[in-house]
Short mmCIF file of C-alpha atoms and ligand atoms in Angstrom, two decimals:
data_model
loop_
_atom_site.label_atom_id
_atom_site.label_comp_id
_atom_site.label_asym_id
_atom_site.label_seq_id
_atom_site.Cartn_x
_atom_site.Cartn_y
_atom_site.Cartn_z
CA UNK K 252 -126.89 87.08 -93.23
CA UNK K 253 -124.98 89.73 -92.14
CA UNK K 254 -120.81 90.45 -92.84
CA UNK K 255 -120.08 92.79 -89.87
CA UNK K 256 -116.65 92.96 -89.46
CA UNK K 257 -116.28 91.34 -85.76
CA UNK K 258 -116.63 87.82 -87.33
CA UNK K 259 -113.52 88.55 -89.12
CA UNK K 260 -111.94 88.23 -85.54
CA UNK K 261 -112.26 84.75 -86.09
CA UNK K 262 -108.71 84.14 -87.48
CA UNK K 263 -107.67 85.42 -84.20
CA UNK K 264 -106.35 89.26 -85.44
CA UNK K 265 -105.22 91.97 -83.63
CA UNK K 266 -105.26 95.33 -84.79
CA UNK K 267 -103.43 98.51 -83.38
CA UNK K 268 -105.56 101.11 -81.89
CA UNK K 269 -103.57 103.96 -83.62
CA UNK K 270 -103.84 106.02 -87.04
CA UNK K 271 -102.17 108.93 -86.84
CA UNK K 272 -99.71 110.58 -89.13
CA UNK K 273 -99.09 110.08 -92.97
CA UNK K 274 -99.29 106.86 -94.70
CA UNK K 275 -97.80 105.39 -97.60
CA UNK K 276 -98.69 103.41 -100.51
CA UNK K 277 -96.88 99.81 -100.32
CA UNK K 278 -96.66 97.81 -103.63
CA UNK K 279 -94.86 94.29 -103.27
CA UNK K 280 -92.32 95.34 -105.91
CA UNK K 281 -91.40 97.99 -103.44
CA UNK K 282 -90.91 96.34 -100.29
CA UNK K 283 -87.89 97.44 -99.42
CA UNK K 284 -88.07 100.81 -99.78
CA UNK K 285 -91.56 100.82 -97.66
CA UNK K 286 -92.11 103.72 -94.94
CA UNK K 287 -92.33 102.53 -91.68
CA UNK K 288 -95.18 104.57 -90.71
CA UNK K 289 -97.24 102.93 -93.38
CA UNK K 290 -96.47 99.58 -92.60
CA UNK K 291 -97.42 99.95 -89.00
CA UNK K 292 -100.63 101.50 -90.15
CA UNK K 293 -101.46 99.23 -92.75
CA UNK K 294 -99.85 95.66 -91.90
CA UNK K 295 -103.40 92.59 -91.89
CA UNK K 296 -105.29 95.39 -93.35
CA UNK K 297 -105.29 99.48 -92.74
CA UNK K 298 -104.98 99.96 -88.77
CA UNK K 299 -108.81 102.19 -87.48
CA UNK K 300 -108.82 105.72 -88.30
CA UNK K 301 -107.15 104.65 -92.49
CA UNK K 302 -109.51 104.93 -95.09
CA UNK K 303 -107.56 102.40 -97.78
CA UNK K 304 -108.97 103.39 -101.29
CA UNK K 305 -105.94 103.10 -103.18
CA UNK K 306 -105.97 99.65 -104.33
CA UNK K 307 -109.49 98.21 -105.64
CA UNK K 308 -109.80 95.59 -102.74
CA UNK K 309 -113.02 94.32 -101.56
CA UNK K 310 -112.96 95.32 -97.86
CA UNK K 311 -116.01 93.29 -96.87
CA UNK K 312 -114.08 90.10 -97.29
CA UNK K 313 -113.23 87.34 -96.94
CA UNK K 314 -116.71 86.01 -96.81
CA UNK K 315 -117.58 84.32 -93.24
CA UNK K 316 -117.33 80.89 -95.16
CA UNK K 317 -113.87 81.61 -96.15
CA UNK K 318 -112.71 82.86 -92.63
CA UNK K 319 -113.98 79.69 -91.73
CA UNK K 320 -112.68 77.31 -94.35
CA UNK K 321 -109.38 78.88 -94.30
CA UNK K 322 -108.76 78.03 -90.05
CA UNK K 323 -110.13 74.96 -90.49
CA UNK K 324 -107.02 74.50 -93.87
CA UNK K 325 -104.38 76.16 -91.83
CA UNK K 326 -104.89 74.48 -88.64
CA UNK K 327 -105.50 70.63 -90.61
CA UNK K 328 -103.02 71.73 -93.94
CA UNK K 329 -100.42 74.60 -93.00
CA UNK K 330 -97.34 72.21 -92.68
CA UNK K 331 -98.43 70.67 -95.95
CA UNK K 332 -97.85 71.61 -99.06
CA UNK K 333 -101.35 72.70 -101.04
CA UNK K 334 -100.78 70.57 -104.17
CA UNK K 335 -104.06 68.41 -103.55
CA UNK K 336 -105.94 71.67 -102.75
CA UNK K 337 -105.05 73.53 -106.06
CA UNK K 338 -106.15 70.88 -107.95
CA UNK K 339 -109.31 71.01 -105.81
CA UNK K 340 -109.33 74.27 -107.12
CA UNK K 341 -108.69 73.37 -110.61
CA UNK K 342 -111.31 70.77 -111.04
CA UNK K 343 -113.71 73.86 -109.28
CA UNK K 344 -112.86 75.83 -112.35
CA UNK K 345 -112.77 73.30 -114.98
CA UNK K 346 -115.88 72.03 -114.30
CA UNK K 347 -117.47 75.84 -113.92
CA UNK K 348 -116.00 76.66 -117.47
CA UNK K 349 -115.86 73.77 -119.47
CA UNK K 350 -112.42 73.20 -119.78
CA UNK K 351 -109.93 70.89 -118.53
CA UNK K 352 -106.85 71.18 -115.96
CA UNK K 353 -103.99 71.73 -118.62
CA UNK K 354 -106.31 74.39 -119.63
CA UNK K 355 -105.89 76.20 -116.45
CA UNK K 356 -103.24 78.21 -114.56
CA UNK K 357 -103.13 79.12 -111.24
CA UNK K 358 -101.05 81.61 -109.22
CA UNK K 359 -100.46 83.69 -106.30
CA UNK K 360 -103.04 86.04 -107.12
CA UNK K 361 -103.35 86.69 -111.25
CA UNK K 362 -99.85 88.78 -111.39
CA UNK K 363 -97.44 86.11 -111.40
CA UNK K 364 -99.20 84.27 -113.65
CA UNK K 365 -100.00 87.72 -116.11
CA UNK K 366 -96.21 88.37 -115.57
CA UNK K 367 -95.10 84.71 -116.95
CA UNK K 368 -97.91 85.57 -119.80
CA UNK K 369 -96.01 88.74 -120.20
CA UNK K 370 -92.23 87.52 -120.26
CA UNK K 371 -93.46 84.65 -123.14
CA UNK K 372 -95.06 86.92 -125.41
CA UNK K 373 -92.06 89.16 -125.50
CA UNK K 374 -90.01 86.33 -126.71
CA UNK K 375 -91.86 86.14 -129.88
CA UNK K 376 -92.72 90.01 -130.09
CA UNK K 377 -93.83 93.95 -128.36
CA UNK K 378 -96.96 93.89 -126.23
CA UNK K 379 -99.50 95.84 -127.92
CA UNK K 380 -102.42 97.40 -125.67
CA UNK K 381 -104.14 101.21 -125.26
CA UNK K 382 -102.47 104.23 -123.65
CA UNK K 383 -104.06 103.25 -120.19
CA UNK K 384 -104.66 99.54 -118.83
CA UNK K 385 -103.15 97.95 -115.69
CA UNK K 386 -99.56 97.28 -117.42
CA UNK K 387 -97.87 96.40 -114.25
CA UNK K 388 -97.02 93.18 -115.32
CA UNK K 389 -96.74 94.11 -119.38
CA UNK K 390 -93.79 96.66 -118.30
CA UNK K 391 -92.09 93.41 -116.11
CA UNK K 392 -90.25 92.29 -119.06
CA UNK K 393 -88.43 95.88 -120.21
CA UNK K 394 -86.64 95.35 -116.79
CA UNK K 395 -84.48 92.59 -118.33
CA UNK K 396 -84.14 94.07 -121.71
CA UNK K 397 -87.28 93.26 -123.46
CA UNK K 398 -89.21 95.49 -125.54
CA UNK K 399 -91.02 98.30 -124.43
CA UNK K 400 -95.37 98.11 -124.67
CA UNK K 401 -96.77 99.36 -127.94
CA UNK K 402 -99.51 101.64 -127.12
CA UNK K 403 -102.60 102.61 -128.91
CA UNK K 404 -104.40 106.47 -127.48
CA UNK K 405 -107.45 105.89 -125.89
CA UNK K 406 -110.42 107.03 -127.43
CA UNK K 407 -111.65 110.71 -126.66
CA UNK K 408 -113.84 109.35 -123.69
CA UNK K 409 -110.93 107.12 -122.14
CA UNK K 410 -112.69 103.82 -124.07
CA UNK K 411 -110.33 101.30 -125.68
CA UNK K 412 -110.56 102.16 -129.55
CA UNK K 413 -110.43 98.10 -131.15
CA UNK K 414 -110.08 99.57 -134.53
CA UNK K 415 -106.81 101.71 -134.14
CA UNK K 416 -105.54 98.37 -131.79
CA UNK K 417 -106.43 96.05 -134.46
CA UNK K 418 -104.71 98.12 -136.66
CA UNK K 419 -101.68 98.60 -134.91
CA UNK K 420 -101.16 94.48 -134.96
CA UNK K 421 -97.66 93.75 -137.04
CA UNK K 422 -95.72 90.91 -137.04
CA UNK K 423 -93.53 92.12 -134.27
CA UNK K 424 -96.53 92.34 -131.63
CA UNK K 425 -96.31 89.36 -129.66
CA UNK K 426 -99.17 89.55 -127.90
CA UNK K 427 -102.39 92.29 -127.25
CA UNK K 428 -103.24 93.13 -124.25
CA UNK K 429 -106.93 94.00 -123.24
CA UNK K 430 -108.38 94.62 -119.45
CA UNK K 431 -111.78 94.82 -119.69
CA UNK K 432 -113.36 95.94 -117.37
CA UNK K 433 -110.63 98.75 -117.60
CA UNK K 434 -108.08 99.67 -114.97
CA UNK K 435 -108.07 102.73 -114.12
CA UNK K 436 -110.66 103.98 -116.13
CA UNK K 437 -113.68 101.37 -115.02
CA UNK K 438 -114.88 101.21 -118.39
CA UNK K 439 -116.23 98.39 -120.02
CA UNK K 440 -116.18 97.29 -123.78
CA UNK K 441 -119.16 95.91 -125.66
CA UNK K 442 -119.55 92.27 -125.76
CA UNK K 443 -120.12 91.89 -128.88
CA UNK K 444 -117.57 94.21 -130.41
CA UNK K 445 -115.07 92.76 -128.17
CA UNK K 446 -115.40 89.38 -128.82
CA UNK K 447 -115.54 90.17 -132.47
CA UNK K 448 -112.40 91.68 -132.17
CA UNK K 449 -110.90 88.68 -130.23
CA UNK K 450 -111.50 86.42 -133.07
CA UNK K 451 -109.80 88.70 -135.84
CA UNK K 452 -107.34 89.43 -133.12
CA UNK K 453 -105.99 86.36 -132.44
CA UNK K 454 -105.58 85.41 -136.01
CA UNK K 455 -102.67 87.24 -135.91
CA UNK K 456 -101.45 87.11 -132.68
CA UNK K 457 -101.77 85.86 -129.12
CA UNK K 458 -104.84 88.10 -127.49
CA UNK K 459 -105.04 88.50 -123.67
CA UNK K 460 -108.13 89.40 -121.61
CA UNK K 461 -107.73 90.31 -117.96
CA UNK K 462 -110.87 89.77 -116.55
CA UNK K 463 -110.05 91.36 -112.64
CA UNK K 464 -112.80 93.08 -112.34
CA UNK K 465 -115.24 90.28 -114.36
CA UNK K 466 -117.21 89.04 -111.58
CA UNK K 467 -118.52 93.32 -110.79
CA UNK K 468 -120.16 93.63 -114.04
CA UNK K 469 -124.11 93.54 -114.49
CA UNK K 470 -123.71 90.50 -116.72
CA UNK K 471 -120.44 88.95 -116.22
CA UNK K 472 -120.79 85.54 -118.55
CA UNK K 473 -122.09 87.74 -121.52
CA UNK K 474 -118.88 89.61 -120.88
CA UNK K 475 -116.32 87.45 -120.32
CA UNK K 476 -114.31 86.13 -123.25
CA UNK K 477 -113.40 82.60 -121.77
CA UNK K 478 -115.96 80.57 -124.62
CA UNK K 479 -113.38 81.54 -127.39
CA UNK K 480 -110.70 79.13 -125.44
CA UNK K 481 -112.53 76.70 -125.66
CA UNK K 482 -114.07 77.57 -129.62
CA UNK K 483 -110.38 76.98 -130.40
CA UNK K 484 -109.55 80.61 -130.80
CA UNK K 485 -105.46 82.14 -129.87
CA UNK K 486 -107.26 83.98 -126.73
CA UNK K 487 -106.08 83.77 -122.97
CA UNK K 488 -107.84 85.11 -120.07
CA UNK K 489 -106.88 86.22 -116.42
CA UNK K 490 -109.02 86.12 -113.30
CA UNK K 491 -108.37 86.72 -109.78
CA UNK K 492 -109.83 86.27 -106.39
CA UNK K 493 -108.60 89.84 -105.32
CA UNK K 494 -111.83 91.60 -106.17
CA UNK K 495 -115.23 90.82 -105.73
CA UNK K 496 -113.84 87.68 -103.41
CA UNK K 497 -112.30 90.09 -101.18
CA UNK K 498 -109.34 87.63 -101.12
CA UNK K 499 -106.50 90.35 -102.19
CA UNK K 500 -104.04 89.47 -99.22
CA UNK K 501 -104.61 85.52 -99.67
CA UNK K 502 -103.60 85.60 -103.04
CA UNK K 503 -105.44 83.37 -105.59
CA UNK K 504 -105.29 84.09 -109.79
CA UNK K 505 -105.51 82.11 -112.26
CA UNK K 506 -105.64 81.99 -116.38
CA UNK K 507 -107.56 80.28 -119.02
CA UNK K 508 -106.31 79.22 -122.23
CA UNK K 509 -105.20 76.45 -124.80
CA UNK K 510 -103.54 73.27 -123.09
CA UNK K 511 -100.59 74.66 -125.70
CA UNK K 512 -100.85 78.39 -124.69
CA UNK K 513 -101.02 77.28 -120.66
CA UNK K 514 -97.63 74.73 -121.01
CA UNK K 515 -96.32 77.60 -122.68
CA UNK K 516 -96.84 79.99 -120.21
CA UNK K 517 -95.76 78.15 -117.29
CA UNK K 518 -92.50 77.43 -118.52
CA UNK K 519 -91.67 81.23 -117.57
CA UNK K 520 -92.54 80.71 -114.01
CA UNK K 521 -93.81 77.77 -111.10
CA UNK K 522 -97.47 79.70 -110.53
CA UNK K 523 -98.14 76.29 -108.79
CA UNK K 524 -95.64 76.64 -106.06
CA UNK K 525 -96.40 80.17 -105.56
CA UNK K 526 -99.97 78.94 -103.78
CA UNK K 527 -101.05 78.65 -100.23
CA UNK K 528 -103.58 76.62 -98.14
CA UNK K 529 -105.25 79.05 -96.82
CA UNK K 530 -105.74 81.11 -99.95
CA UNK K 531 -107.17 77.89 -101.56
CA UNK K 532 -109.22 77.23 -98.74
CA UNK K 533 -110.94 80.53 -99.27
CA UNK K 534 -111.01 80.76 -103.25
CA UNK K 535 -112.82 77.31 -103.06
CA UNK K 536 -115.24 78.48 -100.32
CA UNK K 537 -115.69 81.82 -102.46
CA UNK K 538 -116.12 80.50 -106.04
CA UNK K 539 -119.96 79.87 -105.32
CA UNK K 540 -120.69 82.25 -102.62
CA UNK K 541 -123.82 83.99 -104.63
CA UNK K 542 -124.99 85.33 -100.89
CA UNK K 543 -121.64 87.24 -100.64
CA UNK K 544 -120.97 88.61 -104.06
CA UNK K 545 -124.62 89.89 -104.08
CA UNK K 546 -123.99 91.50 -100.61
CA UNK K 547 -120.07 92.71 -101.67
CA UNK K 548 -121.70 94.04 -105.49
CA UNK K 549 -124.61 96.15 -103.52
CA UNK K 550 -122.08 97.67 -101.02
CA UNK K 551 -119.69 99.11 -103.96
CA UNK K 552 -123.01 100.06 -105.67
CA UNK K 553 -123.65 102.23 -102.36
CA UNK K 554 -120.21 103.42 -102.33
CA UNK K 555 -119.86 104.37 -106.06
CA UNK K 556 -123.19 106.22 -105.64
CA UNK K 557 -121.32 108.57 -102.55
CA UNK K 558 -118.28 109.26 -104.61
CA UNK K 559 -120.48 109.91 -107.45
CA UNK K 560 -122.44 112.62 -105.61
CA UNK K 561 -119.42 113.93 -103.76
CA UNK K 562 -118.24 114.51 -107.89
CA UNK K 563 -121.07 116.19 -108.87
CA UNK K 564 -121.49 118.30 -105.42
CA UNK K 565 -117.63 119.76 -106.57
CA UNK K 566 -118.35 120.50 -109.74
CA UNK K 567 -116.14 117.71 -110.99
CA UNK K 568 -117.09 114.79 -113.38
CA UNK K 569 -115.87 111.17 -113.67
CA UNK K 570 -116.45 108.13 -116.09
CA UNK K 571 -118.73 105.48 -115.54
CA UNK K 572 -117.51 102.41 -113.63
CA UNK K 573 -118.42 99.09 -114.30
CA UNK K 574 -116.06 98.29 -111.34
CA UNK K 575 -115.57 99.24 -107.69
CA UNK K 576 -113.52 101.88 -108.57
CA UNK K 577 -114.15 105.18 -109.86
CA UNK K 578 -112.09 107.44 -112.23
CA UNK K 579 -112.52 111.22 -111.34
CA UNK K 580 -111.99 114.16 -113.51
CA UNK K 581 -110.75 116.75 -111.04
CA UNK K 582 -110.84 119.72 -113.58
CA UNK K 583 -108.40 121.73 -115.75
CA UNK K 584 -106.16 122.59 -113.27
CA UNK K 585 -106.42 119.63 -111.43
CA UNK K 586 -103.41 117.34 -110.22
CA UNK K 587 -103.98 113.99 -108.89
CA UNK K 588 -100.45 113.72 -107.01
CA UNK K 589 -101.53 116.68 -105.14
CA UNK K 590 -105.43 115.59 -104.53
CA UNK K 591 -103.73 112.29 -102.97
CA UNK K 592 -101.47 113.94 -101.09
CA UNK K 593 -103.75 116.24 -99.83
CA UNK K 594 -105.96 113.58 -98.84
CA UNK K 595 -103.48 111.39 -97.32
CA UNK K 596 -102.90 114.08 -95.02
CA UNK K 597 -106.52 113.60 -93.90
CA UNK K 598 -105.39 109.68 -93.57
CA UNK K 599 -107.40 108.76 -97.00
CA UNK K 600 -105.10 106.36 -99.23
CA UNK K 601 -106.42 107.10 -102.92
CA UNK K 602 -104.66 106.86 -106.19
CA UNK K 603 -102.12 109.56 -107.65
CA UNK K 604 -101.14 110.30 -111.33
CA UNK K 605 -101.71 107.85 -114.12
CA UNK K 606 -99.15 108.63 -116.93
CA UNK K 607 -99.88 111.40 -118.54
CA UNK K 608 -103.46 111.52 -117.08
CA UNK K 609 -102.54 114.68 -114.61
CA UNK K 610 -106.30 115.47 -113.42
CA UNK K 611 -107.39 111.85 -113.42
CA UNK K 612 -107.93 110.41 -110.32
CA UNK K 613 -108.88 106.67 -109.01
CA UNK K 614 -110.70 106.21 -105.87
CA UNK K 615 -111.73 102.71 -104.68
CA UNK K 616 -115.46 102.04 -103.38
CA UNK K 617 -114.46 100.41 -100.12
CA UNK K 618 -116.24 100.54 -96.96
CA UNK K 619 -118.92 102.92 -96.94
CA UNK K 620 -117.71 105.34 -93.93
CA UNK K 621 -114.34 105.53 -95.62
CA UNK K 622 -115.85 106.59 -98.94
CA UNK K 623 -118.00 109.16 -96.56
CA UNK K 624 -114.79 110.47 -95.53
CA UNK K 625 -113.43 111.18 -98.87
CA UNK K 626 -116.44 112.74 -99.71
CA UNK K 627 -116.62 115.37 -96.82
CA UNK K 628 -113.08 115.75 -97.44
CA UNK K 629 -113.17 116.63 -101.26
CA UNK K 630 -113.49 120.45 -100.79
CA UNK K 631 -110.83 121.02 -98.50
CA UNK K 632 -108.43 118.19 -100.50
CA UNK K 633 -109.43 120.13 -103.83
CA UNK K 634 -108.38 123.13 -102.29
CA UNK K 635 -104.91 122.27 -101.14
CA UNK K 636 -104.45 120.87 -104.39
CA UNK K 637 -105.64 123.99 -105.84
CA UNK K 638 -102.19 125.71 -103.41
CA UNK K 639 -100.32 123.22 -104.29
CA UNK K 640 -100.24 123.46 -108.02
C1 PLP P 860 -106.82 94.69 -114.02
C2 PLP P 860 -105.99 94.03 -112.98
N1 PLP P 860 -105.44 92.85 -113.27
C3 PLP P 860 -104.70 92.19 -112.39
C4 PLP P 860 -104.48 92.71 -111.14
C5 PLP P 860 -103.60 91.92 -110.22
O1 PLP P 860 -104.24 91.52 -109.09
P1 PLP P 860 -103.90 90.16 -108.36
O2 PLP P 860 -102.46 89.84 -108.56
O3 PLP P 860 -104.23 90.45 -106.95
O4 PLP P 860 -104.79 89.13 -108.99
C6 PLP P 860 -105.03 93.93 -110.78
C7 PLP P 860 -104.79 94.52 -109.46
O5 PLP P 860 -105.28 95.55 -109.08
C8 PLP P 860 -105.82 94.61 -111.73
O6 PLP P 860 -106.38 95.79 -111.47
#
């Protein structure tokens, strides 16, 4: 079977022959403040002519099936609301992992839900995690006065270091805070030493695992941490549809945990009214689509292998990715603000500065003649970042 991109027409979208011009980087928390320019160039997906590798979406979705089950939901279900479908959804889940409905959260993609996680915890305590891991939704509750994230220094090679995390647990960390696979740094954590952690963990406090990026890894149920729910251990997990389902902009998340840990939770948010039809339409014809994660796991393969020669071919090095995203090492001197600005100018959306991280830079394996773009453009983008600094 074949996912060429014309069968995507069949939700009946347009797109805008024009990309000219610089483009922006839209988050939802920033909506208001978004250039025009961007939005025309990036509104029901980046316009021809935008190479979109900020963001870690899978561009070869949704699967057909999905295109297909979500017309047939909208057209049927659109002036409904989608209670009956979520718990379609739910019973999907349950029944995949072993666990029941109260054991299950679901959301408008995995953020709300991660952000409820996040404002509960930080009634009993700090959020403890490393120096770098996606903490977009850890940092939500400093906004209205809660306490900043308690941060452990990556190890020398940009790993998580469990020992100096373990260590750091007091009794005013409310919860710790683990993405593994890692965002931005694509690295994974051993199994074993990870789950061992868990379980000492979450003896003394609530321990979160967002999964995201689960579903990319070679063996994703030896490295997912959901069997310690259900072994009765303090551990919650996060999963989304945005990744490997290529369902970013139909936003479907959800989180695993104890009946008492998901009541909990929700009482910091209503994840269930935050769900659509059509985004339940195409998690549920997702959830089992083997053909199309197979097809949507070798594609980043072939993408991650371009960037990784395009790193090598400049002299540069990165870290290994377990994800569909790469972290790049542009140098001593190198800036990732200027790299992405310098790129954007070539209309390639990549990642700028991670905290302190000044030469590390995240580019996203999406389609494969975008990520031949950023390659061929990587010695004239390193060289206006080079005139820039
Ligand atoms: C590690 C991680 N967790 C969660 C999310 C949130 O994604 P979503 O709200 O689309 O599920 C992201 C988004 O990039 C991510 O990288």
């Amino acid at each position: 079977m074949t996912y060429n991109r014309s069968r995507r027409l069949f939700l009946g979208r347009t797109l805008a022959a024009s990309a000219v011009g610089a483009t922006g980087i839209l988050t939802s928390s920033g909506l208001a403040m978004a250039n025009q320019a961007a939005v025309e160039k990036l509104y029901y997906g980046p316009k021809p002519g935008i190479a979109k590798l900020n963001a870690n979406e899978n561009p070869f979705g949704p699967s057909p099936d999905a295109i297909k089950a979500m017309a047939e939901a909208v057209s049927s279900g659109g002036a409904y609301y989608a209670y009956p479908a979520a718990v379609k959804l739910l019973d999907m889940l349950g029944e995949y992992y072993g666990l029941e409905r109260e054991n299950i959260a679901l959301s408008a993609g995995s953020s709300p839900i991660l952000s409820f996680a996040a404002m509960a915890a930080t009634t009993k305590g700090t959020i403890l995690g490393p120096d770098l891991f996606w903490d977009t939704t850890s940092k939500l509750p400093i906004k209205s006065g809660g306490p900043e994230i308690k941060r452990v220094p990556n190890t020398a090679d940009l790993g998580i270091d469990l020992d100096a995390l373990y260590d750091a647990i007091d009794d005013k960390v409310g919860m710790v805070q683990i993405c593994n696979p890692n965002n931005p740094t694509g690295r994974i954590v051993d199994p074993v030493k990870l789950k061992e952690f868990c379980i000492k963990a979450s003896k003394k406090t609530l321990v979160l695992v967002d999964e995201a990026y689960n579903e990319l890894v070679d063996d994703p149920v030896k490295n997912s941490m959901v069997p310690l729910i259900k072994e009765g251990h303090n551990v919650i997990v996060a999963r989304t549809f945005s990744k490997i389902y290529g369902l970013a902009g139909l936003r479907v998340g959800y989180m695993l945990g104890s009946a008492e840990n998901i009541e909990w939770i929700n009482r910091y948010g209503l994840g269930g009214y935050t769900i659509n039809q059509a985004g339940l339409a195409a998690a549920i014809a997702s959830f089992n689509d083997k053909a199309f994660m197979n097809f949507s796991r070798d594609k980043i393969a072939e993408a991650k292998g371009i960037i990784y020669d395009a790193v090598k071919a400049n002299g540069l090095t990165a870290l290994p990715s377990s994800t569909n995203f790469v972290f790049v090492n542009l140098g001593k001197t190198g800036d990732a603000n200027a790299f992405r600005k310098a790129m954007e100018k070539e209309n390639i959306l990549i990642r700028g500065q991670y905290r302190t991280y000044k030469p590390w830079s995240r580019v996203s394996a999406g389609k494969i003649e975008d990520v031949k773009r950023y390659a061929a453009a990587m010695p004239k983008a390193l060289e206006a970042m080079e005139k820039m600094a």
